Amino acid sequence: MKRVVSVLFVLTAVTAVNTAVLGAAANRVKVTLYYEHLCPDSIRWVSAQLVPNYNALRDFMEIEFIPFGKAKSINGGESFQCQHGPKECQGNMLQACVLHYLPEQQDRQVSYVTCQMNFNADPAGWQCAEQSEANLQSVRNCDEGVLRTQLLLEAERRTQQIPLTFVPTIVFNGKFDQTLQDRALKDFREVMCELTNKKVTGC
């Protein structure tokens, strides 16, 4: 009898923890950033809006990075054309590969993107890739194989689902809103304060 009670207690505790975790995840704002590797506006947004606010916002958001922007695929991915030239396409691919090997690791993904999206960063992208804590051999295999094309085609598919006219574009909870986009470009924290009902410290 005691064993049954103990098992029930453990199951109840596990269920409570899982419910709490799911509840916390459900209360987070899903932020999707559509950007480009060499885009000055993307770099400025990451450095001026994401970096200074991330520590305050990290527990209230789930951020996803889509490195594609105004690029386009040619012949189903045989090649890509990017707004800032071939080096940007290469950088988009490398970023897609690194992010692919940092799944569900928001802090590491943000650390990597903020390293790369910097005017002083190595434009080829490998220095930040090496610092990302992703498996570097896996990243190299991705960047030299078909996976990078598949990842960029998926990024293109995702990007085409929104009315992207400016890079970066910030989408909240999976739904594009031009007003929120315009505001988030200038004051990301204020938008997050509003969407979290001022739960963020300092709102």
PDB file of C-alpha atoms in Angstrom, residues 6 25 28 45 60 80 82 93 101 111 152 159 162 175 180 201 203:
ATOM      1  CA  SER A   6       4.632   6.541  -3.140  1.00  0.00           C
ATOM      2  CA  ALA A  25       6.129  27.676 -22.358  1.00  0.00           C
ATOM      3  CA  ARG A  28       6.066  32.811 -23.612  1.00  0.00           C
ATOM      4  CA  TRP A  45      18.583  45.508 -34.878  1.00  0.00           C
ATOM      5  CA  PHE A  60       9.353  35.512 -21.505  1.00  0.00           C
ATOM      6  CA  PHE A  80      20.548  31.195 -54.492  1.00  0.00           C
ATOM      7  CA  CYS A  82      20.869  37.198 -52.109  1.00  0.00           C
ATOM      8  CA  MET A  93      23.695  28.832 -45.283  1.00  0.00           C
ATOM      9  CA  TYR A 101      22.924  22.040 -34.533  1.00  0.00           C
ATOM     10  CA  SER A 111      24.897  34.056 -28.326  1.00  0.00           C
ATOM     11  CA  LEU A 152      17.808  27.348 -46.861  1.00  0.00           C
ATOM     12  CA  THR A 159       9.817  33.557 -45.291  1.00  0.00           C
ATOM     13  CA  ILE A 162       4.791  36.379 -44.412  1.00  0.00           C
ATOM     14  CA  LYS A 175       1.220  36.230 -37.011  1.00  0.00           C
ATOM     15  CA  LEU A 180       4.080  45.601 -34.130  1.00  0.00           C
ATOM     16  CA  THR A 201      11.205  43.655 -15.184  1.00  0.00           C
ATOM     17  CA  CYS A 203       8.256  47.651 -17.950  1.00  0.00           C
TER      18      CYS A 203
END
